[in-house]
Amino acid sequence: MPLPRDYGGQTCALSRSMEVVGERWTLLIVRDAFFGVRRFGEFAAHLRLPRAVLADRLAMLTESGVLTRLPDTGRREVYALTAKGVALWPAVRALTSWGDAFYGAGGGPRRVFRHADDEAPLAEDGRCTGCGAPVPVGDILVAPGPGLAPAAEDDDPVTAALARPHRLLRPLLVPSTTHRSPRGPHS
Amino acid sequence: MPLPRDYGGQTCALSRSMEVVGERWTLLIVRDAFFGVRRFGEFAAHLRLPRAVLADRLAMLTESGVLTRLPDTGRREVYALTAKGVALWPAVRALTSWGDAFYGAGGGPRRVFRHADDEAPLAEDGRCTGCGAPVPVGDILVAPGPGLAPAAEDDDPVTAALARPHRLLRPLLVPSTTHRSPRGPHS
């Protein structure tokens, strides 16, 4: 996708990044993809954004090479992060930490990130506070934090699934209308 | 500023962050503030955005507590990052690195970040590759990188000043129409 030159002479790295992920919904979609959200309906139910907007943003992220489409059951497709998309993790993490620090509900972060090997929390710089190692994205658990509201009966399936610790990038949900995949998270 | 509830039920940390800094110009203004840009005209000349848009974004960032206004010479004011604004550095750094990696011109990053104490480059996690220490924002030098275009005669003053290494948060320019401040960078 040729990026428009909206920034005048500014072709710097940050301006190019903001062209792709600066739109208000886009980074939330990417964040959900890290959590293992893969299907159109799951993104729609969790983010509660208009379906036309979601379709547009998913198409843009796919064109930009942040997401890719993979075959699902039947004729359907799912979305997964590419290597370029996974490389956005430090930015997603940094903006989430900033929001927790300055817009948190007071009870602490809604979600915390832990090293899957020893379940110790990650430091701000991405290292494990237990073993000190830098933790690859696929070895990070997203777990409920002290600021997370108690589960409600009308929680969407993504919110309900994230009430338990979950490894990033691993598919979060297996549709109840199909057979469970042997590679699914609950098998 | 009461943040609108545009994300439906999503009051998560990332959605609040994107409310404040997700707009396409906003994080570029914040980035320039890290570089020491302080005056309205300097932001306008460097970012080449319409003055009405710049005024709106500066007002929003001030209302949000990311920037604050400080007295300048005469009746003028300058903008400076608050502690809340400085806490955005890991996000600015992560999005800039991502842009360099995937939208770089091929010659490498336009700007590199170094530890002022030993001039060694910073690693992705913000530590100094020379001494291994985590580097506070005020001890980071922004320096020209291999991908920076050669200086041109019509460079704006901010671009021209950033052709030399400069310590983050330190004022970048002293207006030529006023006496140089004893605390200015060139004194």
mmCIF file of C-alpha atoms in Angstrom:
data_model
loop_
_atom_site.group_PDB
_atom_site.id
_atom_site.type_symbol
_atom_site.label_atom_id
_atom_site.label_comp_id
_atom_site.label_asym_id
_atom_site.label_seq_id
_atom_site.Cartn_x
_atom_site.Cartn_y
_atom_site.Cartn_z
ATOM 1 C CA MET A 1 0.000 0.000 0.000
ATOM 2 C CA PRO A 2 1.565 3.305 -0.983
ATOM 3 C CA LEU A 3 1.367 5.507 2.095
ATOM 4 C CA PRO A 4 0.085 9.012 1.494
ATOM 5 C CA ARG A 5 2.534 11.818 2.166
ATOM 6 C CA ASP A 6 0.247 13.474 4.663
ATOM 7 C CA TYR A 7 3.052 14.766 6.819
ATOM 8 C CA GLY A 8 4.683 17.113 4.353
ATOM 9 C CA GLY A 9 8.380 16.477 4.497
ATOM 10 C CA GLN A 10 8.035 14.124 7.456
ATOM 11 C CA THR A 11 8.871 10.685 6.193
ATOM 12 C CA CYS A 12 10.412 9.764 9.519
ATOM 13 C CA ALA A 13 9.902 6.394 11.113
ATOM 14 C CA LEU A 14 7.318 7.542 13.626
ATOM 15 C CA SER A 15 5.151 9.262 11.041
ATOM 16 C CA ARG A 16 5.097 6.093 8.935
ATOM 17 C CA SER A 17 4.142 4.064 12.001
ATOM 18 C CA MET A 18 1.328 6.439 12.863
ATOM 19 C CA GLU A 19 -0.004 6.160 9.307
ATOM 20 C CA VAL A 20 -0.554 2.466 9.938
ATOM 21 C CA VAL A 21 -1.455 2.161 13.611
ATOM 22 C CA GLY A 22 -2.334 5.716 14.674
ATOM 23 C CA GLU A 23 -6.030 5.401 13.868
ATOM 24 C CA ARG A 24 -7.941 5.044 17.093
ATOM 25 C CA TRP A 25 -9.289 1.520 16.619
ATOM 26 C CA THR A 26 -6.342 0.007 14.825
ATOM 27 C CA LEU A 27 -4.036 -0.641 17.744
ATOM 28 C CA LEU A 28 -6.931 -2.112 19.734
ATOM 29 C CA ILE A 29 -7.491 -4.634 16.949
ATOM 30 C CA VAL A 30 -3.777 -5.452 16.963
ATOM 31 C CA ARG A 31 -3.851 -5.820 20.776
ATOM 32 C CA ASP A 32 -6.765 -8.257 20.465
ATOM 33 C CA ALA A 33 -4.798 -10.236 17.872
ATOM 34 C CA PHE A 34 -1.984 -10.601 20.431
ATOM 35 C CA PHE A 35 -4.600 -11.944 22.855
ATOM 36 C CA GLY A 36 -5.495 -14.639 20.305
ATOM 37 C CA VAL A 37 -8.646 -13.104 18.819
ATOM 38 C CA ARG A 38 -8.852 -14.385 15.244
ATOM 39 C CA ARG A 39 -12.380 -14.169 13.846
ATOM 40 C CA PHE A 40 -14.283 -11.160 12.557
ATOM 41 C CA GLY A 41 -17.195 -11.778 14.910
ATOM 42 C CA GLU A 42 -14.899 -12.093 17.932
ATOM 43 C CA PHE A 43 -13.248 -8.735 17.237
ATOM 44 C CA ALA A 44 -16.679 -7.175 16.663
ATOM 45 C CA ALA A 45 -18.168 -8.542 19.888
ATOM 46 C CA HIS A 46 -15.174 -7.621 22.022
ATOM 47 C CA LEU A 47 -14.423 -4.149 20.647
ATOM 48 C CA ARG A 48 -18.089 -3.241 19.945
ATOM 49 C CA LEU A 49 -17.184 -1.214 16.911
ATOM 50 C CA PRO A 50 -19.347 -0.928 13.789
ATOM 51 C CA ARG A 51 -18.819 -3.883 11.457
ATOM 52 C CA ALA A 52 -18.061 -1.618 8.487
ATOM 53 C CA VAL A 53 -15.306 0.115 10.463
ATOM 54 C CA LEU A 54 -13.892 -3.226 11.583
ATOM 55 C CA ALA A 55 -13.895 -4.573 8.018
ATOM 56 C CA ASP A 56 -12.097 -1.461 6.820
ATOM 57 C CA ARG A 57 -9.433 -1.610 9.535
ATOM 58 C CA LEU A 58 -8.842 -5.357 9.079
ATOM 59 C CA ALA A 59 -8.406 -4.801 5.332
ATOM 60 C CA MET A 60 -5.943 -1.961 5.970
ATOM 61 C CA LEU A 61 -3.949 -4.040 8.475
ATOM 62 C CA THR A 62 -3.853 -6.951 6.016
ATOM 63 C CA GLU A 63 -2.759 -4.707 3.136
ATOM 64 C CA SER A 64 -0.079 -3.216 5.380
ATOM 65 C CA GLY A 65 1.248 -6.678 6.212
ATOM 66 C CA VAL A 66 0.483 -6.459 9.943
ATOM 67 C CA LEU A 67 -2.185 -9.184 9.754
ATOM 68 C CA THR A 68 -2.560 -12.086 7.392
ATOM 69 C CA ARG A 69 -5.601 -14.198 6.533
ATOM 70 C CA LEU A 70 -5.454 -17.919 7.218
ATOM 71 C CA PRO A 71 -8.008 -20.573 6.246
ATOM 72 C CA ASP A 72 -10.517 -21.492 8.929
ATOM 73 C CA THR A 73 -13.186 -24.160 8.869
ATOM 74 C CA GLY A 74 -15.313 -24.177 5.739
ATOM 75 C CA ARG A 75 -14.889 -21.097 3.594
ATOM 76 C CA ARG A 76 -14.155 -18.816 6.476
ATOM 77 C CA GLU A 77 -10.875 -17.140 7.265
ATOM 78 C CA VAL A 78 -9.166 -16.007 10.429
ATOM 79 C CA TYR A 79 -6.711 -13.184 10.986
ATOM 80 C CA ALA A 80 -3.294 -13.700 12.532
ATOM 81 C CA LEU A 81 -0.367 -11.381 13.199
ATOM 82 C CA THR A 82 2.578 -11.552 10.816
ATOM 83 C CA ALA A 83 6.164 -11.126 12.028
ATOM 84 C CA LYS A 84 5.734 -7.421 11.235
ATOM 85 C CA GLY A 85 2.620 -7.392 13.402
ATOM 86 C CA VAL A 86 4.293 -9.247 16.268
ATOM 87 C CA ALA A 87 7.028 -6.590 16.174
ATOM 88 C CA LEU A 88 4.409 -4.093 17.384
ATOM 89 C CA TRP A 89 4.324 -5.736 20.824
ATOM 90 C CA PRO A 90 6.689 -3.246 22.541
ATOM 91 C CA ALA A 91 4.494 -0.373 21.314
ATOM 92 C CA VAL A 92 1.254 -2.060 22.443
ATOM 93 C CA ARG A 93 2.843 -2.850 25.792
ATOM 94 C CA ALA A 94 4.216 0.677 26.276
ATOM 95 C CA LEU A 95 0.916 2.399 25.461
ATOM 96 C CA THR A 96 -0.997 -0.017 27.695
ATOM 97 C CA SER A 97 1.389 0.625 30.598
ATOM 98 C CA TRP A 98 1.020 4.359 30.107
ATOM 99 C CA GLY A 99 -2.753 4.072 30.159
ATOM 100 C CA ASP A 100 -2.629 1.957 33.315
ATOM 101 C CA ALA A 101 -0.391 4.508 34.999
ATOM 102 C CA PHE A 102 -2.439 7.598 34.146
ATOM 103 C CA TYR A 103 -5.967 6.387 33.442
ATOM 104 C CA GLY A 104 -6.202 3.310 35.645
ATOM 105 C CA ALA A 105 -9.312 2.800 37.766
ATOM 106 C CA GLY A 106 -7.189 2.953 40.914
ATOM 107 C CA GLY A 107 -7.257 -0.761 41.611
ATOM 108 C CA GLY A 108 -4.248 -1.399 39.406
ATOM 109 C CA PRO A 109 -3.975 -2.724 35.852
ATOM 110 C CA ARG A 110 -6.840 -4.732 34.358
ATOM 111 C CA ARG A 111 -4.388 -7.173 32.818
ATOM 112 C CA VAL A 112 -0.892 -8.175 33.818
ATOM 113 C CA PHE A 113 1.772 -9.889 31.732
ATOM 114 C CA ARG A 114 3.782 -12.815 33.046
ATOM 115 C CA HIS A 115 6.571 -15.083 31.849
ATOM 116 C CA ALA A 116 4.921 -18.416 30.996
ATOM 117 C CA ASP A 117 7.942 -20.381 32.274
ATOM 118 C CA ASP A 118 7.850 -19.145 35.866
ATOM 119 C CA GLU A 119 4.711 -16.956 35.978
ATOM 120 C CA ALA A 120 6.728 -14.007 37.308
ATOM 121 C CA PRO A 121 5.488 -10.597 36.088
ATOM 122 C CA LEU A 122 7.334 -8.784 33.323
ATOM 123 C CA ALA A 123 9.186 -5.550 34.031
ATOM 124 C CA GLU A 124 8.533 -2.410 31.989
ATOM 125 C CA ASP A 125 11.486 -3.241 29.742
ATOM 126 C CA GLY A 126 10.000 -6.651 28.861
ATOM 127 C CA ARG A 127 12.324 -8.724 31.017
ATOM 128 C CA CYS A 128 11.035 -11.312 33.479
ATOM 129 C CA THR A 129 11.259 -10.084 37.070
ATOM 130 C CA GLY A 130 11.789 -13.701 38.150
ATOM 131 C CA CYS A 131 14.554 -15.036 35.935
ATOM 132 C CA GLY A 132 15.717 -11.748 34.381
ATOM 133 C CA ALA A 133 15.495 -13.036 30.814
ATOM 134 C CA PRO A 134 14.020 -11.032 27.936
ATOM 135 C CA VAL A 135 10.739 -12.844 27.201
ATOM 136 C CA PRO A 136 9.700 -13.619 23.606
ATOM 137 C CA VAL A 137 6.122 -12.605 22.806
ATOM 138 C CA GLY A 138 4.978 -16.213 22.497
ATOM 139 C CA ASP A 139 6.156 -16.941 26.046
ATOM 140 C CA ILE A 140 4.071 -14.157 27.623
ATOM 141 C CA LEU A 141 0.889 -14.914 29.556
ATOM 142 C CA VAL A 142 -1.846 -12.266 29.728
ATOM 143 C CA ALA A 143 -3.567 -12.716 33.078
ATOM 144 C CA PRO A 144 -6.330 -10.887 34.953
ATOM 145 C CA GLY A 145 -4.971 -7.962 36.977
ATOM 146 C CA PRO A 146 -6.220 -6.370 40.196
ATOM 147 C CA GLY A 147 -8.193 -3.732 38.265
ATOM 148 C CA LEU A 148 -10.256 -6.208 36.241
ATOM 149 C CA ALA A 149 -13.993 -6.025 36.935
ATOM 150 C CA PRO A 150 -15.606 -9.278 38.096
ATOM 151 C CA ALA A 151 -17.014 -11.452 35.323
ATOM 152 C CA ALA A 152 -20.560 -10.593 34.247
ATOM 153 C CA GLU A 153 -23.158 -12.841 32.666
ATOM 154 C CA ASP A 154 -23.329 -10.720 29.547
ATOM 155 C CA ASP A 155 -19.569 -10.713 28.944
ATOM 156 C CA ASP A 156 -18.702 -11.357 25.327
ATOM 157 C CA PRO A 157 -16.778 -14.619 24.701
ATOM 158 C CA VAL A 158 -13.419 -12.845 24.389
ATOM 159 C CA THR A 159 -13.826 -11.038 27.711
ATOM 160 C CA ALA A 160 -14.961 -14.275 29.342
ATOM 161 C CA ALA A 161 -11.995 -16.229 27.979
ATOM 162 C CA LEU A 162 -9.536 -13.550 29.149
ATOM 163 C CA ALA A 163 -10.702 -14.050 32.735
ATOM 164 C CA ARG A 164 -8.150 -16.884 32.773
ATOM 165 C CA PRO A 165 -4.413 -16.612 32.021
ATOM 166 C CA HIS A 166 -3.765 -17.067 28.303
ATOM 167 C CA ARG A 167 -0.585 -17.314 26.267
ATOM 168 C CA LEU A 168 -0.195 -14.491 23.721
ATOM 169 C CA LEU A 169 -0.615 -15.388 20.028
ATOM 170 C CA ARG A 170 -2.318 -18.696 20.852
ATOM 171 C CA PRO A 171 -5.909 -18.825 19.496
ATOM 172 C CA LEU A 172 -8.242 -17.764 22.282
ATOM 173 C CA LEU A 173 -11.562 -19.242 21.205
ATOM 174 C CA VAL A 174 -12.762 -22.317 19.389
ATOM 175 C CA PRO A 175 -16.141 -21.666 17.805
ATOM 176 C CA SER A 176 -18.847 -23.702 19.500
ATOM 177 C CA THR A 177 -20.520 -24.334 16.146
ATOM 178 C CA THR A 178 -17.605 -26.357 14.774
ATOM 179 C CA HIS A 179 -15.572 -29.330 15.931
ATOM 180 C CA ARG A 180 -12.728 -28.343 18.142
ATOM 181 C CA SER A 181 -9.471 -28.193 16.276
ATOM 182 C CA PRO A 182 -6.796 -30.581 17.534
ATOM 183 C CA ARG A 183 -4.519 -27.524 17.695
ATOM 184 C CA GLY A 184 -7.009 -25.443 19.616
ATOM 185 C CA PRO A 185 -6.253 -24.107 23.078
ATOM 186 C CA HIS A 186 -8.729 -26.299 24.911
ATOM 187 C CA SER A 187 -7.830 -29.642 23.351
ATOM 188 C CA MET B 1 -10.684 16.562 30.046
ATOM 189 C CA PRO B 2 -13.461 13.998 30.286
ATOM 190 C CA LEU B 3 -12.647 11.363 27.692
ATOM 191 C CA PRO B 4 -15.518 10.325 25.469
ATOM 192 C CA ARG B 5 -16.646 6.727 25.735
ATOM 193 C CA ASP B 6 -16.084 6.045 22.083
ATOM 194 C CA TYR B 7 -15.028 2.477 22.561
ATOM 195 C CA GLY B 8 -18.258 1.096 23.949
ATOM 196 C CA GLY B 9 -17.379 -0.996 26.948
ATOM 197 C CA GLN B 10 -13.640 -0.702 26.283
ATOM 198 C CA THR B 11 -12.252 1.409 29.090
ATOM 199 C CA CYS B 12 -9.016 -0.546 29.018
ATOM 200 C CA ALA B 13 -5.655 1.131 29.370
ATOM 201 C CA LEU B 14 -4.776 0.994 25.690
ATOM 202 C CA SER B 15 -8.050 2.539 24.573
ATOM 203 C CA ARG B 16 -7.551 5.443 26.963
ATOM 204 C CA SER B 17 -4.026 5.923 25.654
ATOM 205 C CA MET B 18 -5.213 5.932 22.067
ATOM 206 C CA GLU B 19 -7.836 8.560 22.927
ATOM 207 C CA VAL B 20 -4.999 10.894 23.864
ATOM 208 C CA VAL B 21 -2.141 10.041 21.521
ATOM 209 C CA GLY B 22 -3.762 7.977 18.751
ATOM 210 C CA GLU B 23 -4.546 10.926 16.528
ATOM 211 C CA ARG B 24 -2.108 10.982 13.662
ATOM 212 C CA TRP B 25 -0.301 14.229 14.463
ATOM 213 C CA THR B 26 -0.340 14.012 18.215
ATOM 214 C CA LEU B 27 2.501 11.592 18.803
ATOM 215 C CA LEU B 28 4.665 13.504 16.311
ATOM 216 C CA ILE B 29 4.169 16.654 18.389
ATOM 217 C CA VAL B 30 5.105 14.699 21.521
ATOM 218 C CA ARG B 31 8.173 13.284 19.770
ATOM 219 C CA ASP B 32 9.265 16.814 18.821
ATOM 220 C CA ALA B 33 8.810 17.901 22.446
ATOM 221 C CA PHE B 34 11.252 15.124 23.463
ATOM 222 C CA PHE B 35 13.685 16.579 20.906
ATOM 223 C CA GLY B 36 13.435 19.932 22.685
ATOM 224 C CA VAL B 37 11.020 21.741 20.375
ATOM 225 C CA ARG B 38 9.143 24.244 22.540
ATOM 226 C CA ARG B 39 7.613 27.053 20.494
ATOM 227 C CA PHE B 40 4.485 27.043 18.376
ATOM 228 C CA GLY B 41 6.343 28.286 15.308
ATOM 229 C CA GLU B 42 9.041 25.615 15.672
ATOM 230 C CA PHE B 43 6.489 22.791 15.766
ATOM 231 C CA ALA B 44 4.689 24.345 12.797
ATOM 232 C CA ALA B 45 7.834 24.715 10.694
ATOM 233 C CA HIS B 46 9.144 21.231 11.477
ATOM 234 C CA LEU B 47 5.916 19.257 11.166
ATOM 235 C CA ARG B 48 4.440 21.397 8.387
ATOM 236 C CA LEU B 49 0.918 20.943 9.640
ATOM 237 C CA PRO B 50 -1.811 23.579 9.428
ATOM 238 C CA ARG B 51 -1.570 26.063 12.281
ATOM 239 C CA ALA B 52 -5.192 25.514 13.299
ATOM 240 C CA VAL B 53 -4.573 21.777 13.620
ATOM 241 C CA LEU B 54 -1.400 22.376 15.615
ATOM 242 C CA ALA B 55 -3.189 24.802 17.960
ATOM 243 C CA ASP B 56 -5.947 22.238 18.512
ATOM 244 C CA ARG B 57 -3.534 19.382 19.242
ATOM 245 C CA LEU B 58 -1.370 21.478 21.569
ATOM 246 C CA ALA B 59 -4.489 22.525 23.488
ATOM 247 C CA MET B 60 -5.615 18.902 23.760
ATOM 248 C CA LEU B 61 -2.188 17.738 24.950
ATOM 249 C CA THR B 62 -2.108 20.538 27.519
ATOM 250 C CA GLU B 63 -5.627 19.745 28.752
ATOM 251 C CA SER B 64 -4.640 16.084 28.996
ATOM 252 C CA GLY B 65 -1.621 16.956 31.110
ATOM 253 C CA VAL B 66 0.947 15.657 28.615
ATOM 254 C CA LEU B 67 2.317 19.140 27.923
ATOM 255 C CA THR B 68 2.406 22.225 30.097
ATOM 256 C CA ARG B 69 2.849 25.868 29.188
ATOM 257 C CA LEU B 70 5.824 27.760 30.617
ATOM 258 C CA PRO B 71 6.583 31.475 30.360
ATOM 259 C CA ASP B 72 8.944 32.471 27.564
ATOM 260 C CA THR B 73 10.391 35.871 26.781
ATOM 261 C CA GLY B 74 7.854 38.691 26.714
ATOM 262 C CA ARG B 75 4.259 37.509 26.722
ATOM 263 C CA ARG B 76 4.988 34.324 24.846
ATOM 264 C CA GLU B 77 4.802 30.811 26.187
ATOM 265 C CA VAL B 78 6.590 27.586 25.403
ATOM 266 C CA TYR B 79 5.407 24.006 25.709
ATOM 267 C CA ALA B 80 7.233 21.393 27.745
ATOM 268 C CA LEU B 81 6.508 17.760 28.570
ATOM 269 C CA THR B 82 5.145 17.008 32.027
ATOM 270 C CA ALA B 83 6.136 13.857 33.921
ATOM 271 C CA LYS B 84 3.068 12.222 32.347
ATOM 272 C CA GLY B 85 4.348 13.279 28.936
ATOM 273 C CA VAL B 86 7.883 12.036 29.600
ATOM 274 C CA ALA B 87 6.357 8.666 30.512
ATOM 275 C CA LEU B 88 5.360 8.316 26.850
ATOM 276 C CA TRP B 89 8.991 7.852 25.833
ATOM 277 C CA PRO B 90 8.903 4.018 25.650
ATOM 278 C CA ALA B 91 5.873 4.237 23.333
ATOM 279 C CA VAL B 92 7.481 6.887 21.103
ATOM 280 C CA ARG B 93 10.681 4.855 21.006
ATOM 281 C CA ALA B 94 8.867 1.567 20.210
ATOM 282 C CA LEU B 95 6.793 3.051 17.375
ATOM 283 C CA THR B 96 9.862 4.785 15.931
ATOM 284 C CA SER B 97 11.852 1.528 15.997
ATOM 285 C CA TRP B 98 9.003 -0.284 14.294
ATOM 286 C CA GLY B 99 8.847 2.347 11.581
ATOM 287 C CA ASP B 100 12.609 2.144 11.063
ATOM 288 C CA ALA B 101 12.428 -1.638 10.767
ATOM 289 C CA PHE B 102 9.562 -1.787 8.289
ATOM 290 C CA TYR B 103 9.461 1.593 6.536
ATOM 291 C CA GLY B 104 13.103 2.647 6.641
ATOM 292 C CA ALA B 105 14.678 4.038 3.487
ATOM 293 C CA GLY B 106 17.159 1.178 3.437
ATOM 294 C CA GLY B 107 20.125 3.132 4.708
ATOM 295 C CA GLY B 108 19.208 2.546 8.348
ATOM 296 C CA PRO B 109 17.445 4.747 10.882
ATOM 297 C CA ARG B 110 17.355 8.514 10.366
ATOM 298 C CA ARG B 111 18.036 9.078 14.037
ATOM 299 C CA VAL B 112 19.801 6.962 16.634
ATOM 300 C CA PHE B 113 19.636 7.193 20.399
ATOM 301 C CA ARG B 114 22.743 7.080 22.564
ATOM 302 C CA HIS B 115 23.615 7.175 26.242
ATOM 303 C CA ALA B 116 24.989 10.677 26.920
ATOM 304 C CA ASP B 117 27.538 9.330 29.431
ATOM 305 C CA ASP B 118 29.406 7.025 27.045
ATOM 306 C CA GLU B 119 27.733 7.705 23.663
ATOM 307 C CA ALA B 120 27.012 3.994 23.216
ATOM 308 C CA PRO B 121 23.748 3.269 21.365
ATOM 309 C CA LEU B 122 20.664 2.175 23.293
ATOM 310 C CA ALA B 123 19.290 -1.335 22.895
ATOM 311 C CA GLU B 124 15.632 -1.919 22.020
ATOM 312 C CA ASP B 125 14.801 -2.351 25.709
ATOM 313 C CA GLY B 126 16.205 1.108 26.531
ATOM 314 C CA ARG B 127 19.427 -0.104 28.146
ATOM 315 C CA CYS B 128 22.826 1.214 27.126
ATOM 316 C CA THR B 129 24.727 -1.281 24.975
ATOM 317 C CA GLY B 130 27.965 0.080 26.433
ATOM 318 C CA CYS B 131 27.463 0.086 30.195
ATOM 319 C CA GLY B 132 24.272 -2.000 30.385
ATOM 320 C CA ALA B 133 22.414 0.534 32.532
ATOM 321 C CA PRO B 134 18.796 1.561 31.957
ATOM 322 C CA VAL B 135 19.076 5.134 30.667
ATOM 323 C CA PRO B 136 16.794 7.904 31.984
ATOM 324 C CA VAL B 137 15.166 9.972 29.247
ATOM 325 C CA GLY B 138 17.175 13.073 30.144
ATOM 326 C CA ASP B 139 20.425 11.167 29.610
ATOM 327 C CA ILE B 140 19.587 10.135 26.039
ATOM 328 C CA LEU B 141 21.188 11.816 23.044
ATOM 329 C CA VAL B 142 19.319 11.889 19.737
ATOM 330 C CA ALA B 143 21.945 11.820 17.006
ATOM 331 C CA PRO B 144 21.877 11.668 13.204
ATOM 332 C CA GLY B 145 21.601 8.096 11.927
ATOM 333 C CA PRO B 146 22.856 6.530 8.711
ATOM 334 C CA GLY B 147 19.484 7.057 6.996
ATOM 335 C CA LEU B 148 19.379 10.823 7.539
ATOM 336 C CA ALA B 149 19.390 12.841 4.331
ATOM 337 C CA PRO B 150 22.227 15.370 3.983
ATOM 338 C CA ALA B 151 21.427 18.850 5.264
ATOM 339 C CA ALA B 152 19.716 21.142 2.762
ATOM 340 C CA GLU B 153 19.736 24.906 2.596
ATOM 341 C CA ASP B 154 15.990 25.121 3.051
ATOM 342 C CA ASP B 155 15.907 22.912 6.141
ATOM 343 C CA ASP B 156 13.718 24.361 8.860
ATOM 344 C CA PRO B 157 15.583 25.367 12.056
ATOM 345 C CA VAL B 158 14.524 22.205 13.935
ATOM 346 C CA THR B 159 15.786 19.897 11.206
ATOM 347 C CA ALA B 160 19.018 21.888 10.986
ATOM 348 C CA ALA B 161 19.571 21.744 14.750
ATOM 349 C CA LEU B 162 18.938 17.985 14.827
ATOM 350 C CA ALA B 163 21.839 17.456 12.425
ATOM 351 C CA ARG B 164 23.982 17.488 15.568
ATOM 352 C CA PRO B 165 23.620 15.213 18.626
ATOM 353 C CA HIS B 166 21.202 16.729 21.122
ATOM 354 C CA ARG B 167 20.150 15.710 24.622
ATOM 355 C CA LEU B 168 16.444 14.859 24.917
ATOM 356 C CA LEU B 169 14.222 17.336 26.809
ATOM 357 C CA ARG B 170 16.829 20.098 26.603
ATOM 358 C CA PRO B 171 15.550 23.136 24.641
ATOM 359 C CA LEU B 172 16.692 22.769 21.038
ATOM 360 C CA LEU B 173 16.506 26.320 19.751
ATOM 361 C CA VAL B 174 17.043 29.808 21.070
ATOM 362 C CA PRO B 175 15.053 32.324 19.038
ATOM 363 C CA SER B 176 17.354 34.551 17.035
ATOM 364 C CA THR B 177 15.108 37.528 17.757
ATOM 365 C CA THR B 178 15.768 37.442 21.498
ATOM 366 C CA HIS B 179 18.806 37.349 23.704
ATOM 367 C CA ARG B 180 20.131 33.898 24.232
ATOM 368 C CA SER B 181 19.023 32.475 27.500
ATOM 369 C CA PRO B 182 21.851 31.537 29.880
ATOM 370 C CA ARG B 183 20.138 28.128 30.114
ATOM 371 C CA GLY B 184 19.906 27.718 26.343
ATOM 372 C CA PRO B 185 21.646 24.863 24.588
ATOM 373 C CA HIS B 186 24.153 27.004 22.742
ATOM 374 C CA SER B 187 25.310 29.190 25.592
#
